[in-house]
mmCIF file of C-alpha atoms in Angstrom:
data_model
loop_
_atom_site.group_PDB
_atom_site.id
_atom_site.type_symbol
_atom_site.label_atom_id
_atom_site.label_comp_id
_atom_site.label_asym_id
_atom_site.label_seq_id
_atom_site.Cartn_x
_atom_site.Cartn_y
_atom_site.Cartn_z
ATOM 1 C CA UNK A 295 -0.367 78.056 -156.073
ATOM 2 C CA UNK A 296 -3.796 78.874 -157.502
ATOM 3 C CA UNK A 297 -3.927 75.355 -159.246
ATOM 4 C CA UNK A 298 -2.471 73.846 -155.929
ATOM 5 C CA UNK A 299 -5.599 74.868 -153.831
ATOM 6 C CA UNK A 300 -8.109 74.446 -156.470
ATOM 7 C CA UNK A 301 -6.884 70.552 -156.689
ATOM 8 C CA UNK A 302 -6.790 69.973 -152.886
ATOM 9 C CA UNK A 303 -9.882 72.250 -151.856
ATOM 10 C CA UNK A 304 -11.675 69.476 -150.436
ATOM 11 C CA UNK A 305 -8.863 68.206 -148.564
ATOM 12 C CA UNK A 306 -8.085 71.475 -147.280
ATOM 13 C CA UNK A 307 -11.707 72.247 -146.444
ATOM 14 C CA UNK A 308 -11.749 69.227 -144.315
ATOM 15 C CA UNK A 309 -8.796 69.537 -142.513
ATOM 16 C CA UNK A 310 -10.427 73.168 -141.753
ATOM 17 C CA UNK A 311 -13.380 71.749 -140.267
ATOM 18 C CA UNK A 312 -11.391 69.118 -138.026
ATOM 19 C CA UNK A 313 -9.088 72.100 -136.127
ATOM 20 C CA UNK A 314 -12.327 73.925 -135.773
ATOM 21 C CA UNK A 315 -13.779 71.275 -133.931
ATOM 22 C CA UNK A 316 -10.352 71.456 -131.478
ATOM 23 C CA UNK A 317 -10.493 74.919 -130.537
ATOM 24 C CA UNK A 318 -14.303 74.487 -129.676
ATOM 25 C CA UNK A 319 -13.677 71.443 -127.732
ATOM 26 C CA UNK A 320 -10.877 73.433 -126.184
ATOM 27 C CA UNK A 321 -13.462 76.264 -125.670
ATOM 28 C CA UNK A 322 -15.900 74.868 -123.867
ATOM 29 C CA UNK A 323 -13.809 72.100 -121.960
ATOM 30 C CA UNK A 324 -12.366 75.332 -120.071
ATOM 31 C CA UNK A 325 -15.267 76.545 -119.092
ATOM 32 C CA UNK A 326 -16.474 73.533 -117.122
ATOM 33 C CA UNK A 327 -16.810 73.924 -113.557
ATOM 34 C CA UNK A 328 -13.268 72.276 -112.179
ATOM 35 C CA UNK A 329 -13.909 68.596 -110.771
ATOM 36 C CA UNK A 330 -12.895 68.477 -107.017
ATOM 37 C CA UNK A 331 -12.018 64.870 -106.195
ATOM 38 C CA UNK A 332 -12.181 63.781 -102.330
ATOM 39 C CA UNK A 333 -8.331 62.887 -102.509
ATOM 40 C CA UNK A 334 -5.905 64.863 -104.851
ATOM 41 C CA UNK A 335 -2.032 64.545 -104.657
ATOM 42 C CA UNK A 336 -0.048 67.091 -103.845
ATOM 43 C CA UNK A 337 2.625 67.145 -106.952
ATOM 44 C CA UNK A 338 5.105 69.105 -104.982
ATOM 45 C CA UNK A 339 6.082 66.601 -101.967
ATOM 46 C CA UNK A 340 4.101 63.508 -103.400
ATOM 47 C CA UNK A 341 1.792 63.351 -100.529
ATOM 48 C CA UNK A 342 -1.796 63.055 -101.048
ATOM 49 C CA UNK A 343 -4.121 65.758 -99.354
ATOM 50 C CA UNK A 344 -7.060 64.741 -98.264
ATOM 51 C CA UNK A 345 -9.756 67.980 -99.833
ATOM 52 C CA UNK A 346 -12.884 68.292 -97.692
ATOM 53 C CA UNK A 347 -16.016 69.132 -99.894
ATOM 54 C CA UNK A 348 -18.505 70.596 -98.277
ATOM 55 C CA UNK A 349 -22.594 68.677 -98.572
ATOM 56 C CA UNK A 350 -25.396 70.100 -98.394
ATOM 57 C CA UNK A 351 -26.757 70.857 -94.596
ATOM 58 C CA UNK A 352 -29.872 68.808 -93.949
ATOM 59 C CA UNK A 353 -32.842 70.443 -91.986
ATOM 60 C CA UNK A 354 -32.068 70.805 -88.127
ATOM 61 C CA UNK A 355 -34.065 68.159 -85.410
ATOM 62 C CA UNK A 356 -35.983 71.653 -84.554
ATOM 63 C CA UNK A 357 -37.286 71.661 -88.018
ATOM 64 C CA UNK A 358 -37.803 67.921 -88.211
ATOM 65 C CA UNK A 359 -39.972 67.842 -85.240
ATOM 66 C CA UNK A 360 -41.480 71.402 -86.251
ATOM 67 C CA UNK A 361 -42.930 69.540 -89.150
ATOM 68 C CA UNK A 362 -43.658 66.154 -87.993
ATOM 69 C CA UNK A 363 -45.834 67.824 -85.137
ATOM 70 C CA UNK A 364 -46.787 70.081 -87.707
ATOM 71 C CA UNK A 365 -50.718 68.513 -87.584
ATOM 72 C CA UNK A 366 -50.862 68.230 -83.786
ATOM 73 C CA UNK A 367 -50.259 71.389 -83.682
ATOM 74 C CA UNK A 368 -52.314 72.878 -86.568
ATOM 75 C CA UNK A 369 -55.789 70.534 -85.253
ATOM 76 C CA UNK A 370 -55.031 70.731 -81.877
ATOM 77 C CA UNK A 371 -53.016 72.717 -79.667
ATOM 78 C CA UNK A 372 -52.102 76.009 -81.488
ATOM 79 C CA UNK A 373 -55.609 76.483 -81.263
ATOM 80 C CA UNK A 374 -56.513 76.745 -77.791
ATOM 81 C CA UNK A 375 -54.780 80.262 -77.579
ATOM 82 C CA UNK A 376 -57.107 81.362 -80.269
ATOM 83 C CA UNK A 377 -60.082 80.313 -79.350
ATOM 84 C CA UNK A 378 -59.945 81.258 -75.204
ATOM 85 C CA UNK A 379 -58.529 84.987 -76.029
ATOM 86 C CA UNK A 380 -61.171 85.628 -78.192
ATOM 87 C CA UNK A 381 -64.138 88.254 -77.357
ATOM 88 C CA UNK A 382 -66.033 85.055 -76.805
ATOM 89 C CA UNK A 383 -64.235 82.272 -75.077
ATOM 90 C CA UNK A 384 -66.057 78.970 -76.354
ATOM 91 C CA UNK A 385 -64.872 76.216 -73.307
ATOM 92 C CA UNK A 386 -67.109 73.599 -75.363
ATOM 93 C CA UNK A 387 -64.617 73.793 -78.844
ATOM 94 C CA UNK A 388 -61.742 73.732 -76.679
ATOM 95 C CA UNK A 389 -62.854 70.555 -74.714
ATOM 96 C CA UNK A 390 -63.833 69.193 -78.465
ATOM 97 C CA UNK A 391 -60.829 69.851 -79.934
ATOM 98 C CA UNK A 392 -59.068 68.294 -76.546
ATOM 99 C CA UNK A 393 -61.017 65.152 -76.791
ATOM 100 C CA UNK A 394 -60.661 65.203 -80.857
ATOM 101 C CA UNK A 395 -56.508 64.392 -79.679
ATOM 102 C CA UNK A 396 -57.834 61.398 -77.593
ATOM 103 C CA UNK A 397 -56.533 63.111 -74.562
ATOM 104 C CA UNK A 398 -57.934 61.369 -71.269
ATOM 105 C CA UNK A 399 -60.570 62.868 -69.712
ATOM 106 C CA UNK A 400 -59.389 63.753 -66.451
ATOM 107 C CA UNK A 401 -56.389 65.860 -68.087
ATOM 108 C CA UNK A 402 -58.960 67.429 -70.473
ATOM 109 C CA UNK A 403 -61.208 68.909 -67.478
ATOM 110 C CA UNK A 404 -57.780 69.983 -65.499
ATOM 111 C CA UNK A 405 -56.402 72.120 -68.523
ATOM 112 C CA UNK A 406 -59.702 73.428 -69.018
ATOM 113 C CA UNK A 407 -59.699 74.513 -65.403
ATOM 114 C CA UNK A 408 -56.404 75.805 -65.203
ATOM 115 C CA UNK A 409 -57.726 77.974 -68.467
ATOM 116 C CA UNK A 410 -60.790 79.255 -66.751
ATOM 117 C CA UNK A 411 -58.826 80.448 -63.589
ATOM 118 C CA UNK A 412 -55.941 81.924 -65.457
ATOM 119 C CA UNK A 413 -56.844 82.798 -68.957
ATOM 120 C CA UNK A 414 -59.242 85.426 -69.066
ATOM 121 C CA UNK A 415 -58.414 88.204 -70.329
ATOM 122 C CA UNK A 416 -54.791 86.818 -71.115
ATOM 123 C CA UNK A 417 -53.787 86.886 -74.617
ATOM 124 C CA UNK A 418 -53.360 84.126 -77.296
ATOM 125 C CA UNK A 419 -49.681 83.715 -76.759
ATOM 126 C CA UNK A 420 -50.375 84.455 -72.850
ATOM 127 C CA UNK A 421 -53.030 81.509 -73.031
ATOM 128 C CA UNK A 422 -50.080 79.339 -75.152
ATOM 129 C CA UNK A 423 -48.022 80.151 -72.203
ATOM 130 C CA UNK A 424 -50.534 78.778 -69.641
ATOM 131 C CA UNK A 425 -51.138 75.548 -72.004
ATOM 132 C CA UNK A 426 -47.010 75.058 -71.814
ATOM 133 C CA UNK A 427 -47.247 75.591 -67.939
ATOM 134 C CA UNK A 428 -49.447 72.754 -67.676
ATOM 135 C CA UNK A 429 -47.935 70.428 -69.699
ATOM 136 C CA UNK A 430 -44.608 70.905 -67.988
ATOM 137 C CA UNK A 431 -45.789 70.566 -64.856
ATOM 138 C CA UNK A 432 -47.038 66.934 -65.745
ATOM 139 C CA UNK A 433 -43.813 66.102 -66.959
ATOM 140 C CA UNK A 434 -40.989 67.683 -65.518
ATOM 141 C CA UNK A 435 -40.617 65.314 -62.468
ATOM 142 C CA UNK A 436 -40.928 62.077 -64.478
ATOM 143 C CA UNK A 437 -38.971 63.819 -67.257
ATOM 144 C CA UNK A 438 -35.761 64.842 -64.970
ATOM 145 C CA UNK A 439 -35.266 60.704 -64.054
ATOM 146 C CA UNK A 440 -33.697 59.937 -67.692
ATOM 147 C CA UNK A 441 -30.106 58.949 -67.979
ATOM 148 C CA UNK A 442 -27.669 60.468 -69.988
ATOM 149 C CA UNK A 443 -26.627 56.675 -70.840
ATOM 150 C CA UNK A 444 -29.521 56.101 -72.682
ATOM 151 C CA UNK A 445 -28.450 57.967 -75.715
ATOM 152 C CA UNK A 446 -24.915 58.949 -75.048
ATOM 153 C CA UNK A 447 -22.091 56.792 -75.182
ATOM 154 C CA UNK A 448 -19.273 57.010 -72.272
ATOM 155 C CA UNK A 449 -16.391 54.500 -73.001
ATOM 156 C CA UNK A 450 -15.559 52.209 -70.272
ATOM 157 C CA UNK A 451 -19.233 52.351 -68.715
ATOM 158 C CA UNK A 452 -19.695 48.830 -68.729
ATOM 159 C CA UNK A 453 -22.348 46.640 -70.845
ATOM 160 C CA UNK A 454 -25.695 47.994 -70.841
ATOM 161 C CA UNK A 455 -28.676 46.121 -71.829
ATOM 162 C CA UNK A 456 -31.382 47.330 -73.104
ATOM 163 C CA UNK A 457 -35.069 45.846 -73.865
ATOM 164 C CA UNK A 458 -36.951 46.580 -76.375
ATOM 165 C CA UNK A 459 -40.969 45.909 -76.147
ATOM 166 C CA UNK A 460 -44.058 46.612 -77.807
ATOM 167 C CA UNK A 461 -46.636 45.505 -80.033
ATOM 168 C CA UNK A 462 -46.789 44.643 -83.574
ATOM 169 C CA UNK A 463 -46.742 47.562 -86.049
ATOM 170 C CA UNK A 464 -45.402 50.175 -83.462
ATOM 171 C CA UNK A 465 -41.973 50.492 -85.098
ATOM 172 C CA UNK A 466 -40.222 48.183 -83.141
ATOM 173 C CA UNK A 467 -37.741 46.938 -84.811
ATOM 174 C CA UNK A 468 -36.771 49.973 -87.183
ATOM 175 C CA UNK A 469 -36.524 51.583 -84.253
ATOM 176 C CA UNK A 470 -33.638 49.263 -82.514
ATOM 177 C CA UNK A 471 -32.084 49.403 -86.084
ATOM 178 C CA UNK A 472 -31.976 53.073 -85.635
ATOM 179 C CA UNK A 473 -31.199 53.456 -82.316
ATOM 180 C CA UNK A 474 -28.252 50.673 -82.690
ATOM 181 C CA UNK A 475 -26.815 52.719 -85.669
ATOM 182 C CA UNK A 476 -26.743 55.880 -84.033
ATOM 183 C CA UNK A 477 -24.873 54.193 -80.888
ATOM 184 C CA UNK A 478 -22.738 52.738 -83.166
ATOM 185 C CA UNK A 479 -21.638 55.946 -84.626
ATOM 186 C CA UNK A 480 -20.732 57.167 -81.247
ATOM 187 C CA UNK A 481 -18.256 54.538 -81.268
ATOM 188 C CA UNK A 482 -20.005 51.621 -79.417
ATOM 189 C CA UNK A 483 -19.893 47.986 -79.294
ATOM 190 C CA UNK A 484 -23.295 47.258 -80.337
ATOM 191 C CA UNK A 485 -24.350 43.554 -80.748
ATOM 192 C CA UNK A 486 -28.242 43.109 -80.967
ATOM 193 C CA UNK A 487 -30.685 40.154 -80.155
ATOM 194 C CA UNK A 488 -33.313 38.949 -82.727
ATOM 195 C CA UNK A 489 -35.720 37.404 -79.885
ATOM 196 C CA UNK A 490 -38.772 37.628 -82.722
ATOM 197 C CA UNK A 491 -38.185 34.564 -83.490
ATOM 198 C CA UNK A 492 -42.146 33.681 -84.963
ATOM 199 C CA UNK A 493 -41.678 36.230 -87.383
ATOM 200 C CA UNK A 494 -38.953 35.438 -90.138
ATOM 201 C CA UNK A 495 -39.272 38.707 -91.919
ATOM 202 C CA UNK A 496 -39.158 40.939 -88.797
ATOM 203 C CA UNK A 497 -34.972 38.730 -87.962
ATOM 204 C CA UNK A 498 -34.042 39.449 -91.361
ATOM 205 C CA UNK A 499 -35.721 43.067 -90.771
ATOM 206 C CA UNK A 500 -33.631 43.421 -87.893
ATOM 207 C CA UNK A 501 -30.738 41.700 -89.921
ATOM 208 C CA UNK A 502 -30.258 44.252 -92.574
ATOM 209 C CA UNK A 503 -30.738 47.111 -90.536
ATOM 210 C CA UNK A 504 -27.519 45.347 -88.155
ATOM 211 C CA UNK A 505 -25.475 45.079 -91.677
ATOM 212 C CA UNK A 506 -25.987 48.473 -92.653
ATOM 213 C CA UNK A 507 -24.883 49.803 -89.165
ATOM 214 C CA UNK A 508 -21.986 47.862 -88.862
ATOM 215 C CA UNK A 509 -23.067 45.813 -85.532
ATOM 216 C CA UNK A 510 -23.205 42.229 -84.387
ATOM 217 C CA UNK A 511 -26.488 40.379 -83.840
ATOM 218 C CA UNK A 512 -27.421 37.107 -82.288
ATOM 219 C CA UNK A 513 -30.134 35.241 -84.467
ATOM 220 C CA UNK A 514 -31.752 31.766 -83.913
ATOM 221 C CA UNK A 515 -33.926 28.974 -86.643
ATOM 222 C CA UNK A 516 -37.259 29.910 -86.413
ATOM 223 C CA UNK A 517 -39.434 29.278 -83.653
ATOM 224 C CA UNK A 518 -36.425 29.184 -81.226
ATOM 225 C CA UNK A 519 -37.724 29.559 -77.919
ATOM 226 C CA UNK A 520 -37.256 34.050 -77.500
ATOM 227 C CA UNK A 521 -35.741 33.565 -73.581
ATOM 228 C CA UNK A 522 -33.203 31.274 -75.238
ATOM 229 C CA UNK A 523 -32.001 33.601 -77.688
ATOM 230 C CA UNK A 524 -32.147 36.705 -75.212
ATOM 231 C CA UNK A 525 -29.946 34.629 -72.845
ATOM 232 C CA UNK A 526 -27.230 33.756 -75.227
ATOM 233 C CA UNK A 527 -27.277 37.288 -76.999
ATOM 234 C CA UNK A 528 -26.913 38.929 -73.063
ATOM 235 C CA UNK A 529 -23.747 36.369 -72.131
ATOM 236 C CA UNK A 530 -21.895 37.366 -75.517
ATOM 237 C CA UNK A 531 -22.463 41.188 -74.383
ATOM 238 C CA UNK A 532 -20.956 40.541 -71.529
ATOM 239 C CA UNK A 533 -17.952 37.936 -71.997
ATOM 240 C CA UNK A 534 -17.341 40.005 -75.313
ATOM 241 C CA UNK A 535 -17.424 43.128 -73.326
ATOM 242 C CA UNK A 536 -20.175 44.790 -75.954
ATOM 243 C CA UNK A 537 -20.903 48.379 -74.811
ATOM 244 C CA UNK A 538 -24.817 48.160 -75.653
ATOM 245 C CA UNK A 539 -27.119 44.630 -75.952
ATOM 246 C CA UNK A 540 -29.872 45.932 -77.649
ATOM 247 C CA UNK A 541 -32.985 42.806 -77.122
ATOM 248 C CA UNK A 542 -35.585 42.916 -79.756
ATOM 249 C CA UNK A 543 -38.776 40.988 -78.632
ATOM 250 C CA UNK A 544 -41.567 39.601 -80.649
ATOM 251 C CA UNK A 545 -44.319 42.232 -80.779
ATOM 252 C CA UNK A 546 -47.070 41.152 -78.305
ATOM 253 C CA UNK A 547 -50.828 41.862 -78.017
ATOM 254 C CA UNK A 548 -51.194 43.682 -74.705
ATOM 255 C CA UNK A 549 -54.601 42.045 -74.120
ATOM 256 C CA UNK A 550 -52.992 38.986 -74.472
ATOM 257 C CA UNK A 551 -51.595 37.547 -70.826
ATOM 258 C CA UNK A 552 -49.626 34.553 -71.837
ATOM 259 C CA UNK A 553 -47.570 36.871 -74.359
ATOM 260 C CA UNK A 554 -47.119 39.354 -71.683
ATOM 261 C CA UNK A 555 -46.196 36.219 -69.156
ATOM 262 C CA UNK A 556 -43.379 35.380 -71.884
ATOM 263 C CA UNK A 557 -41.886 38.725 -71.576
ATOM 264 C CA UNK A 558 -41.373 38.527 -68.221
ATOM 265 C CA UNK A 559 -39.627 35.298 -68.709
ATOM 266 C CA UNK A 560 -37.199 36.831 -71.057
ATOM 267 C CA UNK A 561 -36.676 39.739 -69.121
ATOM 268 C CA UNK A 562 -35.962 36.965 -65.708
ATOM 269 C CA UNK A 563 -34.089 34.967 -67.908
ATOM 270 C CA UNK A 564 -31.433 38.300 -68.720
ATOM 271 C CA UNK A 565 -30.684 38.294 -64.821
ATOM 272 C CA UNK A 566 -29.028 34.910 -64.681
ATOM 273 C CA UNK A 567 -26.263 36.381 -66.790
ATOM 274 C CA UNK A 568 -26.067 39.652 -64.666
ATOM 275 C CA UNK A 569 -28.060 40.994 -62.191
ATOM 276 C CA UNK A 570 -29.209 44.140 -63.637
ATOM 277 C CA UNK A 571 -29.928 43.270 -66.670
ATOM 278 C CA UNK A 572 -31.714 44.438 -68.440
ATOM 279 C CA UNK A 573 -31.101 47.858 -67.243
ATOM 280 C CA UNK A 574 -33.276 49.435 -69.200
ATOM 281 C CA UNK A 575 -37.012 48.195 -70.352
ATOM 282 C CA UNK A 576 -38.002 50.681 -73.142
ATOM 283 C CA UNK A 577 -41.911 50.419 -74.751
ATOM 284 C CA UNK A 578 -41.971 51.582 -78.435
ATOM 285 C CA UNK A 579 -45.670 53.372 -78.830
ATOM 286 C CA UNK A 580 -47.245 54.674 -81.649
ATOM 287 C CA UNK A 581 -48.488 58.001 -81.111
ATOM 288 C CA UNK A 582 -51.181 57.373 -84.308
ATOM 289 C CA UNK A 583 -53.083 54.856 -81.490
ATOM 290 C CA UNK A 584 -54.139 57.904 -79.230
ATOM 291 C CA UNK A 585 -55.533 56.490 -75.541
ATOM 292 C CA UNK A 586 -54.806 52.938 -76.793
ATOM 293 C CA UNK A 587 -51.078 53.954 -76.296
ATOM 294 C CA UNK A 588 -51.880 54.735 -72.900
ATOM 295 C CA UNK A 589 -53.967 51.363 -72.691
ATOM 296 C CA UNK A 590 -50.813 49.742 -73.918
ATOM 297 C CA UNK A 591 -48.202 51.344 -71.491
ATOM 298 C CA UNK A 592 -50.284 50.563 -68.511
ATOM 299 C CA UNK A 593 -50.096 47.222 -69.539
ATOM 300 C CA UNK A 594 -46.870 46.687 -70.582
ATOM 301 C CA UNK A 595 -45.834 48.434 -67.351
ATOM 302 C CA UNK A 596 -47.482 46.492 -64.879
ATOM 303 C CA UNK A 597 -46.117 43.596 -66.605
ATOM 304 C CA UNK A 598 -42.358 44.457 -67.227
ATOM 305 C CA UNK A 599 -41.640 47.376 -65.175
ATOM 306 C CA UNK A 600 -41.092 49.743 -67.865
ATOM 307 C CA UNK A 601 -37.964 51.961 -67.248
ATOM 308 C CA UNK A 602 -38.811 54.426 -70.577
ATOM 309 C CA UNK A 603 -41.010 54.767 -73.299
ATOM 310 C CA UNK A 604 -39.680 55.822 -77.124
ATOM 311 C CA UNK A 605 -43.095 57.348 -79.036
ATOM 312 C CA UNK A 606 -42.791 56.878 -82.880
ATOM 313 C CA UNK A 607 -44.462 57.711 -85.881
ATOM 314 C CA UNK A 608 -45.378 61.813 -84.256
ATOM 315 C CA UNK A 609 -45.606 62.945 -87.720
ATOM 316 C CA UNK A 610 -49.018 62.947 -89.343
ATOM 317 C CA UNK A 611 -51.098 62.794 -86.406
ATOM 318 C CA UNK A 612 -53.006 64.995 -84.388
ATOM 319 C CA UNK A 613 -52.582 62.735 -81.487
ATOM 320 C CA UNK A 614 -49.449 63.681 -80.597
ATOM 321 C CA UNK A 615 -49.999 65.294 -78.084
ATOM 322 C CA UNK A 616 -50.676 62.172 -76.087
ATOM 323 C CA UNK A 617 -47.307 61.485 -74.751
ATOM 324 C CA UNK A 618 -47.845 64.253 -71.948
ATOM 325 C CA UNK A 619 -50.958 62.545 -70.489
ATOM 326 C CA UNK A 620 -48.962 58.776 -70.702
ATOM 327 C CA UNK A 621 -45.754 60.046 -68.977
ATOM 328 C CA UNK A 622 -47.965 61.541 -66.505
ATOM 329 C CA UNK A 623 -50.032 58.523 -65.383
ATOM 330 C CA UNK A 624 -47.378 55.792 -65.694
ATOM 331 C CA UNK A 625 -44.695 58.321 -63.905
ATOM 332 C CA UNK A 626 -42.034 56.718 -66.775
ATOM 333 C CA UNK A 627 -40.006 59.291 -69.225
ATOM 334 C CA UNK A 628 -40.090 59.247 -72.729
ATOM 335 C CA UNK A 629 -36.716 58.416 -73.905
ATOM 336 C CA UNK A 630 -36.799 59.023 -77.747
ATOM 337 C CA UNK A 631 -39.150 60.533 -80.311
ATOM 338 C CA UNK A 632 -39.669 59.769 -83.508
ATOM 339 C CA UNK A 633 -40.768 61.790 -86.355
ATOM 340 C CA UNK A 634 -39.974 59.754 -90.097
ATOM 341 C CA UNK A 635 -38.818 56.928 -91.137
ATOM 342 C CA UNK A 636 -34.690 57.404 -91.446
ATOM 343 C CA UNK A 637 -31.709 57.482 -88.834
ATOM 344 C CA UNK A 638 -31.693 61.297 -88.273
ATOM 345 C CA UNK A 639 -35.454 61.349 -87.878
ATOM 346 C CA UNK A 640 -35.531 59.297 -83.898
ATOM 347 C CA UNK A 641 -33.973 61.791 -81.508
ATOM 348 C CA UNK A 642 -33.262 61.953 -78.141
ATOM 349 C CA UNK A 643 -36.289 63.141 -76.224
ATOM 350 C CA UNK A 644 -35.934 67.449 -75.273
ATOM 351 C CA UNK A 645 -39.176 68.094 -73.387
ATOM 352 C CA UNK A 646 -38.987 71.963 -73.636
ATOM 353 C CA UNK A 647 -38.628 71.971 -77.347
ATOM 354 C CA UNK A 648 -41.243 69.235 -77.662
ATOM 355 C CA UNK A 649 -43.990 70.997 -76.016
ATOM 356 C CA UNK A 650 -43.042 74.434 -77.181
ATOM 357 C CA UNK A 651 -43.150 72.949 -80.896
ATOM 358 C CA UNK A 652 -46.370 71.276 -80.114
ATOM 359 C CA UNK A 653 -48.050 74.247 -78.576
ATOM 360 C CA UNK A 654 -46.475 77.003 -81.113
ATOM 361 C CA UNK A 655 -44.333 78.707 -79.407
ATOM 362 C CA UNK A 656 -41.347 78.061 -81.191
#
């Protein structure tokens, strides 16, 4: 026996070294973390279960908007409480921060009056309070005018059309690719226009955005004439029985009055197909542009009628706070906000929570 392991000891030295590497294999395969697949089958009846694994919550809209206001708020108006319940109430850095936002003038010296009558003495949360008063005053009435329609899809409602305006660089057209996936995923009929027609890579923009959502869109060669495409993309909605037409326009220069005449030609054109279309005129602003937003929605308004305004791009600027004074002196709602650049980040607009965010009170 002695002789038999002395001629095989390498051989049996090897085959040693192979089973250890087995068990350790075996070892440390069983204490992997199981893999849970999305189906698995069910080997007693042979039908397959379907195993829902949980992801990973994502923040809330509350803390979306918390942060995306987060600068507004920091610059702006979480300071006002701060500064007028102090031993020394300093009106002049108020009205400097105030104008610092690119509110309006007229709205500055009103909250600064309302302050003066009200605030002293009041604490800073008190003061807060006051500033949230104000602001809610100014838009509650317009505010209480929005239709649930507008973001919330009720089968059998009939075709809604909506137009989408603005100028170049406000967001426009991520924002109809947004808004049309999020209809979609309510369970809509979405089919959108591409009425940009001057602008090949804002159509194949549009185009992807359509694709990834999962909805129809009417598109033109370039340089079709907008109206042209707008009418054709409306009569499909209709004959088709599409729950929303969402019309993308070509981005127009406000101070420009035979862009803004070519709107209203599109938005006449819209009519011949049904006589309330569009039903809703929606102005995409870009709350970075302070009081040229408002410059904008005055014009866009007088020239289109504006039914809504969606304000983008509220993170990162201490202009925010804008949107009050706009909704105030065009008397139209904001409709959606937007606070980043993905789906989940344009939301439905909540006027309590936006001003108490905005202020600091949440």
């Amino acid at each position: 026996m002695e002789i038999f392991i002395q001629e095989n000891l390498e051989i049996i030295i090897a085959g040693l070294a192979s089973l250890g590497g087995v068990v350790s294999y075996l070892i440390l395969k069983s204490r992997k973390e199981p893999v849970v697949s999305d189906h698995i089958e069910s080997k007693e009846s042979g039908e397959e279960k379907k195993v829902e694994v949980p992801t990973p919550a994502g923040p809330s809209w509350a803390q979306r908007l918390s942060k995306g206001l987060e600068k507004s708020r920091q610059d702006v108006w979480g300071k006002i409480g701060d500064l007028f319940s102090g031993e020394k109430t300093n009106l002049d850095d108020i009205e400097e921060i105030l104008y610092s936002a690119d509110i309006p003038t007229s709205y500055v010296q009103s909250l600064l009056t309302k302050l003066e009558t009200e605030g002293k003495g009041k604490s800073s949360v008190e003061i807060q309070n006051l500033v949230f008063d104000f602001m809610n005053q100014k838009m509650a009435p317009i505010q209480e005018n929005v239709t649930e329609d507008l973001f919330q899809y009720k089968p059998e409602s009939g075709t809604k059309v909506f137009m989408i305006v603005g100028v170049n660089g406000a967001g426009k057209t991520t924002t109809i690719g947004k808004l049309a996936t999020k209809l979609k995923g309510q369970g809509a009929r979405v089919i959108v226009g591409a009425c940009d027609t001057f602008r090949a890579a804002a159509v194949d923009q549009l185009q992807v955005w359509c694709e990834r959502a999962g909805v129809d869109m009417v598109r033109a060669k370039d340089g079709a004439d907008p109206s042209g495409v707008a009418y054709d993309t409306v009569a499909k909605a209709f004959a088709e029985n599409y729950d929303y037409c969402l019309i993308d326009t070509a981005g127009r220069l406000h101070t420009n009055q035979n862009l803004m005449d070519e709107l209203g030609k599109t938005k006449r054109v819209m009519s011949k197909i049904n006589e309330k279309a569009p039903h809703q005129v929606l102005l995409v602003l870009d709350a970075i542009t302070g009081q040229n937003a408002l410059k904008q929605a005055q014009e866009f308004n007088k020239a289109l009628d504006l039914s809504g305004i969606i304000f983008t791009k509220c993170d990162g600027s201490a202009k925010a706070g804008g949107a009050v004074a706009i909704v105030d002196e065009l008397k139209v709602p904001i409709i959606y906000i937007g606070v980043g650049e993905g789906v989940e980040d344009l939301h439905h607009f909540d006027k309590d929570l936006y001003l108490k965010t905005l202020i600091g009170l949440d």
